[in-house]
Short mmCIF file of C-alpha atoms and ligand atoms in Angstrom, two decimals:
data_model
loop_
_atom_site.label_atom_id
_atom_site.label_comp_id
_atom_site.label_asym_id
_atom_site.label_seq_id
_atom_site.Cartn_x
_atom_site.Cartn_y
_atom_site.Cartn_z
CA UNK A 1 -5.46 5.25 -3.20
CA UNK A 2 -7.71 3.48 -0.89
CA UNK A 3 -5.15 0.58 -1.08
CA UNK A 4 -4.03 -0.32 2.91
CA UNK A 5 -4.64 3.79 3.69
CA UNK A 6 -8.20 5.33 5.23
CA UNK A 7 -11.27 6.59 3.11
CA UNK A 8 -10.69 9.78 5.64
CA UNK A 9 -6.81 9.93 5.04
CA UNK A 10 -7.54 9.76 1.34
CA UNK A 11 -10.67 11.95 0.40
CA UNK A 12 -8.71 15.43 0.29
CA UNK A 13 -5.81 13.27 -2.03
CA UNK A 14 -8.52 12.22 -4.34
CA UNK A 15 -10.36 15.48 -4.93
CA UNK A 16 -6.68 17.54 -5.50
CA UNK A 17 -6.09 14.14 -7.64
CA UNK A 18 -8.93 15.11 -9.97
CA UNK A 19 -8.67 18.68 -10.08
CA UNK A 20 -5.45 18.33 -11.63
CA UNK A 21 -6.45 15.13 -13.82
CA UNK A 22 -10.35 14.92 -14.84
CA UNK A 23 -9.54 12.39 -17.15
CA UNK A 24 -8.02 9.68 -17.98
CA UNK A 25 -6.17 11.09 -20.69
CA UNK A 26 -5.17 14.31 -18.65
CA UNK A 27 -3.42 11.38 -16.18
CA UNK A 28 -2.01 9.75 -19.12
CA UNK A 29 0.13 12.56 -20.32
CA UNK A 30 1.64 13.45 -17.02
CA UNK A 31 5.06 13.47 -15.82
CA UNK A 32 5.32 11.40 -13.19
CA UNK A 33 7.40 13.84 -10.74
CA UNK A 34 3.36 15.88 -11.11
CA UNK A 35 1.52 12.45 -10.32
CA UNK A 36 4.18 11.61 -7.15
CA UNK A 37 3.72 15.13 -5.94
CA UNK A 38 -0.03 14.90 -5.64
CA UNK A 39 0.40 11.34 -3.89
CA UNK A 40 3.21 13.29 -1.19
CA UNK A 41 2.43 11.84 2.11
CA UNK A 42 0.39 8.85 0.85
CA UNK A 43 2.82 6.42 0.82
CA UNK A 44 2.55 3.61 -1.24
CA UNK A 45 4.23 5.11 -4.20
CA UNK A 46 4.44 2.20 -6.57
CA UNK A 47 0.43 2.75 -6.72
CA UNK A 48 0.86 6.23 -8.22
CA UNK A 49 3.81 4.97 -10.98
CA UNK A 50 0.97 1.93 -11.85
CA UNK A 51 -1.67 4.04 -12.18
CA UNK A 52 0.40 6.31 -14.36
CA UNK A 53 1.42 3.65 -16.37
CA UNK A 54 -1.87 1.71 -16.75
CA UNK A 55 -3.50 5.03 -17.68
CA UNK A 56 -0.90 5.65 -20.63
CA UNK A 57 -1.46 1.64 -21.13
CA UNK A 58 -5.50 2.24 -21.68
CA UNK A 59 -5.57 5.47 -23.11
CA UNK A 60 -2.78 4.16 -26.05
CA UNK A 61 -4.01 1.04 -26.67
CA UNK A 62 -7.60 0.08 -25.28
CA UNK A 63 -9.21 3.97 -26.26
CA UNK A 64 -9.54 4.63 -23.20
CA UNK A 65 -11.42 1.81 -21.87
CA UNK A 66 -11.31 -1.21 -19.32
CA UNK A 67 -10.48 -4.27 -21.20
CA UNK A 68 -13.24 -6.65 -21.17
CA UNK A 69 -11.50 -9.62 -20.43
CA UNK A 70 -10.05 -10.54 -16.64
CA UNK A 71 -6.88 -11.90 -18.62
CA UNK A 72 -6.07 -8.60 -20.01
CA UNK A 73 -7.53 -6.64 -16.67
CA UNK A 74 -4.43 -8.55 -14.81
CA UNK A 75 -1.83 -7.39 -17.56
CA UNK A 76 -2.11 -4.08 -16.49
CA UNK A 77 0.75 -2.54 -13.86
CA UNK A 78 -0.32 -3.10 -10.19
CA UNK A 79 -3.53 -5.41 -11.10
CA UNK A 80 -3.43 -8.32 -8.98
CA UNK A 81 -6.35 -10.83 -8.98
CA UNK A 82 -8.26 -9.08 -6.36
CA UNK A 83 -8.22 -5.57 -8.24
CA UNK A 84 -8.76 -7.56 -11.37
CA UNK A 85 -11.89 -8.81 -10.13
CA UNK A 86 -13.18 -5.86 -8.38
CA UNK A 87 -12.66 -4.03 -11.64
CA UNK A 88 -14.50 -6.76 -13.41
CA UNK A 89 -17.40 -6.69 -11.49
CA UNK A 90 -17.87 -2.93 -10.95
CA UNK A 91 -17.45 -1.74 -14.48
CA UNK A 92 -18.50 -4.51 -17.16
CA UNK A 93 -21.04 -6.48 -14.22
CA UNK A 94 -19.31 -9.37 -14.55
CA UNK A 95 -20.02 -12.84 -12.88
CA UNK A 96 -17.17 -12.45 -10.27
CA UNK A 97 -16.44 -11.64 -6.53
CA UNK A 98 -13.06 -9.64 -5.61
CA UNK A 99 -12.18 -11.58 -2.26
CA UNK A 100 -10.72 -8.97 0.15
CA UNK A 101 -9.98 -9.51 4.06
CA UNK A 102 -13.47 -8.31 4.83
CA UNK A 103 -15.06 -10.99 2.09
CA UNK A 104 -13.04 -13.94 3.57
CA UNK A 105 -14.36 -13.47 6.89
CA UNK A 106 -17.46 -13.51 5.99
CA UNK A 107 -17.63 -16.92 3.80
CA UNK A 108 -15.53 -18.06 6.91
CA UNK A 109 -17.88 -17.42 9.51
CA UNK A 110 -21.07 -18.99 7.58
CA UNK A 111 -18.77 -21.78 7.64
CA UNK A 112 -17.31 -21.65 10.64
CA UNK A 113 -14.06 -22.76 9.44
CA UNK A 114 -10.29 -21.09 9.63
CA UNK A 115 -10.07 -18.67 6.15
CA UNK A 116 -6.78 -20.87 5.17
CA UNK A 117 -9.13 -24.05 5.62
CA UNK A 118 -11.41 -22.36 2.82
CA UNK A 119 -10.38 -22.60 -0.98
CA UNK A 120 -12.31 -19.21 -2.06
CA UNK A 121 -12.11 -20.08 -5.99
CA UNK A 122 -13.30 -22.91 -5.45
CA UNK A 123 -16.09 -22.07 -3.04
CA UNK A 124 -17.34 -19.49 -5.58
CA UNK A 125 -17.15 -21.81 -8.99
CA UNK A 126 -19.04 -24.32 -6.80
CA UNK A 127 -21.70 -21.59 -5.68
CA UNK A 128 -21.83 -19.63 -8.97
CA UNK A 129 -25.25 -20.18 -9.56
CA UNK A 130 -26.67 -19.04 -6.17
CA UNK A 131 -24.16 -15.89 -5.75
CA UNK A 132 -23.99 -14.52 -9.43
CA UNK A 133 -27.37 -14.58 -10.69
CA UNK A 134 -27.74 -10.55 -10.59
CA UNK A 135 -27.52 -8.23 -12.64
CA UNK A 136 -25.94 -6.18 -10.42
CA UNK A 137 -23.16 -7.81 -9.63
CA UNK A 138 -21.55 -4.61 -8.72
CA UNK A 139 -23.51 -3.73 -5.93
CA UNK A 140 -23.36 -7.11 -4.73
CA UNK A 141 -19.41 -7.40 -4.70
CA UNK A 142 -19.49 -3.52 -3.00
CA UNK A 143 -22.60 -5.10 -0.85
CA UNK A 144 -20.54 -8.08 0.34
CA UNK A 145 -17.32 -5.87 0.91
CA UNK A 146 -19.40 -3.38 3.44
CA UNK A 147 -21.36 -6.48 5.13
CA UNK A 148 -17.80 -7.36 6.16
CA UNK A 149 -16.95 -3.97 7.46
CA UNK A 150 -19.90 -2.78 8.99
CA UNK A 151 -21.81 -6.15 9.81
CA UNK A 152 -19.90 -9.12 10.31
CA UNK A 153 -17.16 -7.39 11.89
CA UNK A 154 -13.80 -8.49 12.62
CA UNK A 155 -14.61 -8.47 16.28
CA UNK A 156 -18.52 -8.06 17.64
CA UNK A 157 -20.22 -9.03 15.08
CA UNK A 158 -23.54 -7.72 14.88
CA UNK A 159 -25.26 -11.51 14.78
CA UNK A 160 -28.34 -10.55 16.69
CA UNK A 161 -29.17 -8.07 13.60
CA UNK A 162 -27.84 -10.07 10.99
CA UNK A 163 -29.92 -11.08 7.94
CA UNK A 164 -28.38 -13.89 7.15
CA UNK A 165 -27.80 -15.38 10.58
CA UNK A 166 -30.45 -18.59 10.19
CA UNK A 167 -27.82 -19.96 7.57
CA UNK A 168 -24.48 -18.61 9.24
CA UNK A 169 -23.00 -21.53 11.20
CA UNK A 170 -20.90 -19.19 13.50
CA UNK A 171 -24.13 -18.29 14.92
CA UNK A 172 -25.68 -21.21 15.31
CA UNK A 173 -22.38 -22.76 16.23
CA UNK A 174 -21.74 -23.87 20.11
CA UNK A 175 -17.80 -24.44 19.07
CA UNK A 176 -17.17 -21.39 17.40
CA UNK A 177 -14.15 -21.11 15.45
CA UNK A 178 -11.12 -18.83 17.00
CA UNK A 179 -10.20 -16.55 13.93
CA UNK A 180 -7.25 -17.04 11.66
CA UNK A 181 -4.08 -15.85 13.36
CA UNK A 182 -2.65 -13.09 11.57
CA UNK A 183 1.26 -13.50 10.61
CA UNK A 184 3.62 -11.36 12.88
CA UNK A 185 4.91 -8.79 10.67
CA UNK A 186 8.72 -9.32 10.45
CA UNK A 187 11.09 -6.55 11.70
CA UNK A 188 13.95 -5.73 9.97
CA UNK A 189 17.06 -3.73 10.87
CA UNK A 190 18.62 -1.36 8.88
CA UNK A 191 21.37 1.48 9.54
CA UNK A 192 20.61 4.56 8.05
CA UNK A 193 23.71 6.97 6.95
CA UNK A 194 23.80 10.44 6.28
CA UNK A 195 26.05 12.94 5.15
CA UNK A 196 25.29 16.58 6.54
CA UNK A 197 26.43 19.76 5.17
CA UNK A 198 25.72 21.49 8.76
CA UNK A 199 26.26 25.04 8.00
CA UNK A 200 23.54 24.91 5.04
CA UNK A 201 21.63 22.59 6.76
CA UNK A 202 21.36 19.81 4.05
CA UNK A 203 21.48 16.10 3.90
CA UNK A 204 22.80 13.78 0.85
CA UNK A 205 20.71 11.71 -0.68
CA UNK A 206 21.16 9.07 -3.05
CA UNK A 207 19.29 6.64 -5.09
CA UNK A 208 21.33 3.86 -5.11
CA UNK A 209 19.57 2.23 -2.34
CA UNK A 210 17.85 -1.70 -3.77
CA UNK A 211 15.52 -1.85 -1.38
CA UNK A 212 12.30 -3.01 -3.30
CA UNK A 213 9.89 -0.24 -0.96
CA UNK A 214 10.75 2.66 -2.02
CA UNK A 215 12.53 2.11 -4.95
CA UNK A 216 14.27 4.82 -6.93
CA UNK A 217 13.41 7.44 -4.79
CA UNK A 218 15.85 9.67 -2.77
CA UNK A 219 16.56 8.55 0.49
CA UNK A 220 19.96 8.30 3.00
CA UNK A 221 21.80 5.04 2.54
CA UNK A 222 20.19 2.49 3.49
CA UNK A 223 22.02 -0.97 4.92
CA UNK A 224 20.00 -3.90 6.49
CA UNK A 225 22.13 -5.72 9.43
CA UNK A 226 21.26 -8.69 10.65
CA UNK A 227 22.06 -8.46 14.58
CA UNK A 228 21.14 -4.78 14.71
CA UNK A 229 25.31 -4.50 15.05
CA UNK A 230 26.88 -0.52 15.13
CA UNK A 231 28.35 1.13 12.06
CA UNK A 232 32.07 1.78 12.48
CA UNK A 233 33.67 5.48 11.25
CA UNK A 234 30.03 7.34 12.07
CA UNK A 235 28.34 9.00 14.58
CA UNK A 236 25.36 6.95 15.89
CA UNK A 237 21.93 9.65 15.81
CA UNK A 238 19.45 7.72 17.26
CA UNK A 239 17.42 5.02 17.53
CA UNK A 240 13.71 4.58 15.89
CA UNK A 241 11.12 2.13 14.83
CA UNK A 242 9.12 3.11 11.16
CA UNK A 243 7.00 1.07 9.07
CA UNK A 244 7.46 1.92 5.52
CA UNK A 245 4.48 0.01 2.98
CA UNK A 246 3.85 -3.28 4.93
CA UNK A 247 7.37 -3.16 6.03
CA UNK A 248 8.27 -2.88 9.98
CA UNK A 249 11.73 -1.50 10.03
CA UNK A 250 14.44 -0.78 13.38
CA UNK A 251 16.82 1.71 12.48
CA UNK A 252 19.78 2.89 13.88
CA UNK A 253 20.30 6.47 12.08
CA UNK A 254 24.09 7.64 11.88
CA UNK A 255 25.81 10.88 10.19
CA UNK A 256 28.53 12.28 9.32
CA UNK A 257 29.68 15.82 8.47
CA UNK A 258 30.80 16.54 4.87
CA UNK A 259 31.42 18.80 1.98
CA UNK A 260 32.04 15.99 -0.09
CA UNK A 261 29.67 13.33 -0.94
CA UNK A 262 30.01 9.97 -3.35
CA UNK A 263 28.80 10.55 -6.86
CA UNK A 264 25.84 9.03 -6.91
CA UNK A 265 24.13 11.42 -4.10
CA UNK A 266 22.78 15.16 -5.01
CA UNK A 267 22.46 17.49 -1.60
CA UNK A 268 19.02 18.15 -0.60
CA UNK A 269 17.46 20.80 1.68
CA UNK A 270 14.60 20.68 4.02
CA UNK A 271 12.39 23.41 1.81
CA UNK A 272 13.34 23.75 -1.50
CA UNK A 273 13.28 20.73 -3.72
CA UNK A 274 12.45 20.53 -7.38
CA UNK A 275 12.08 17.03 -6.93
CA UNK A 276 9.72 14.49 -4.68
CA UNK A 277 11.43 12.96 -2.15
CA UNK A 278 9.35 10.42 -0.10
CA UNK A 279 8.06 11.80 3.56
CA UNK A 280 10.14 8.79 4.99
CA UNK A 281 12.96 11.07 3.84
CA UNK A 282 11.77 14.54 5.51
CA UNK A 283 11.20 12.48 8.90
CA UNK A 284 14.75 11.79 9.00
CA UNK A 285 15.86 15.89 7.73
CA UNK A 286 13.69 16.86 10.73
CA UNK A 287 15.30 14.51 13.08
CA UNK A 288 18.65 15.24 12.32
CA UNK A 289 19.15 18.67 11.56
CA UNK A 290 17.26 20.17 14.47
S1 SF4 B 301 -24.62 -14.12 11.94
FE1 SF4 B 301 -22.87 -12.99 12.76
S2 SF4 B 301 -21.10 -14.18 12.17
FE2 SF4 B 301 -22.78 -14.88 10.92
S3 SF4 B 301 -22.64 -13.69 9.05
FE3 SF4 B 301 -24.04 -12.61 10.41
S4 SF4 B 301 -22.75 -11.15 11.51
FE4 SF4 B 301 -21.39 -12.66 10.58
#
């Protein structure tokens, strides 16, 4: 959950979460409308179909436990190599560090070099010796995570307090380095097109759309244009900006009025829904049916 969304945002997700699964094999034998329901408003939803899946994944084949090896940890749905080696390290102790933005900053300011100047693997095969020799590897790879957030922050960090600031070249530095530049977030342009059945105030919806976010969940039809250009044959809505995931999106929203829809869309109403539909989808009913 904690995934790209705040520890404050999520705490009232997680305890609701566990109320309704306390265990692993409560989670495992959900259906997944339940789980998507309980994530409503989170975004993200591919987390909530991996975690469904991994749980049915552990609780079938591994009893119920974290494999041991990082090889099998990455098999699972959703584990990349940085959630592969967090897991590593927290549950079995293992010899590894889960490299996150907060973790990269700080091996690039001892160094006072650019993070994409630093081969991380590398750096940590090299210093194995000196970084892993705990047995608590766990609180180490938490400790090294919350050094990042709290210490060595992205901007003012707190040197003059710092504990390790007689070996951080940053500090000591008179040419200190400028930061990596973070990539500009691409925007992408999409008309949006509903059908509205005005009189009882419902909106098709269809899930048809192949747009990778989002994916198999009931939204409006979606097209991406390339120079932003009008849709012929409907009546433009308005005009908003929306980021979706890590997605920044423009969108011109259209309708038009109907009784009869394409096949592949179901009608939808603002209240009563059986099934989830994403909040990306209720932003738009609220927009165009008031
Ligand atoms: S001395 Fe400053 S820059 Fe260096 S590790 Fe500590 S907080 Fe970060």
């Amino acid at each position: 959950m904690l995934q790209q969304t705040k520890v404050k945002t999520v705490i009232p997700y997680f305890k609701a979460f566990l109320r309704n699964f306390p265990t692993l094999k409560a989670l495992s034998l959900s259906k997944e409308s339940k789980v998507l329901k309980l994530w409503e408003g989170l975004g993200y939803y591919r987390r909530a179909r991996n975690l469904l899946a991994t749980s049915r994944i552990l609780v079938n084949e591994h009893n119920s436990k974290l494999p041991k090896e990082l090889i099998n940890i990455k098999k699972l749905p959703g584990v990349g190599d940085y959630t592969a080696n967090a897991l590593s390290a927290f549950i079995h102790e293992q010899p590894t560090i889960a490299i996150d933005g907060n973790v990269k900053r700080v091996f690039s300011r001892v160094l006072n070099k650019n993070e994409n100047e630093i081969d991380y693997k590398k750096l940590i095969e090299i210093n194995k010796t000196n970084l892993l020799e705990t047995k608590r590897n766990s609180d180490f790879v938490e400790a090294l995570m919350e050094f990042g957030a709290l210490i060595c922050k992205p901007k003012e960090p707190k040197c003059p307090n710092c504990i390790i600031k007689n070996m951080c070249k940053y500090f000591k530095s008179d040419k200190k380095f400028q930061g990596t530049k973070v990539l500009r977030v691409k925007i992408k342009n999409y008309n949006i097109l509903c059908y509205i059945d005005k009189m009882k105030k419902k909106i098709a919806l269809t899930k048809k759309n192949n747009l990778g976010f989002l994916d198999k969940f009931y939204l409006p039809l979606f097209e991406e244009t390339q120079n932003n250009e009008k849709k012929k044959n409907w009546t433009f809505h308005s005009n908003f900006k929306n980021s979706i995931s890590n997605k920044k999106l423009n969108i011109n929203l259209y309708y038009k009025f109907s009784f009869k829809i394409p096949s592949q869309y179901k009608w939808f109403s603002l209240k009563k829904n059986n099934e989830f539909i994403p909040t990306f989808t209720k932003k738009i009913f609220k927009k165009i049916l008031k």
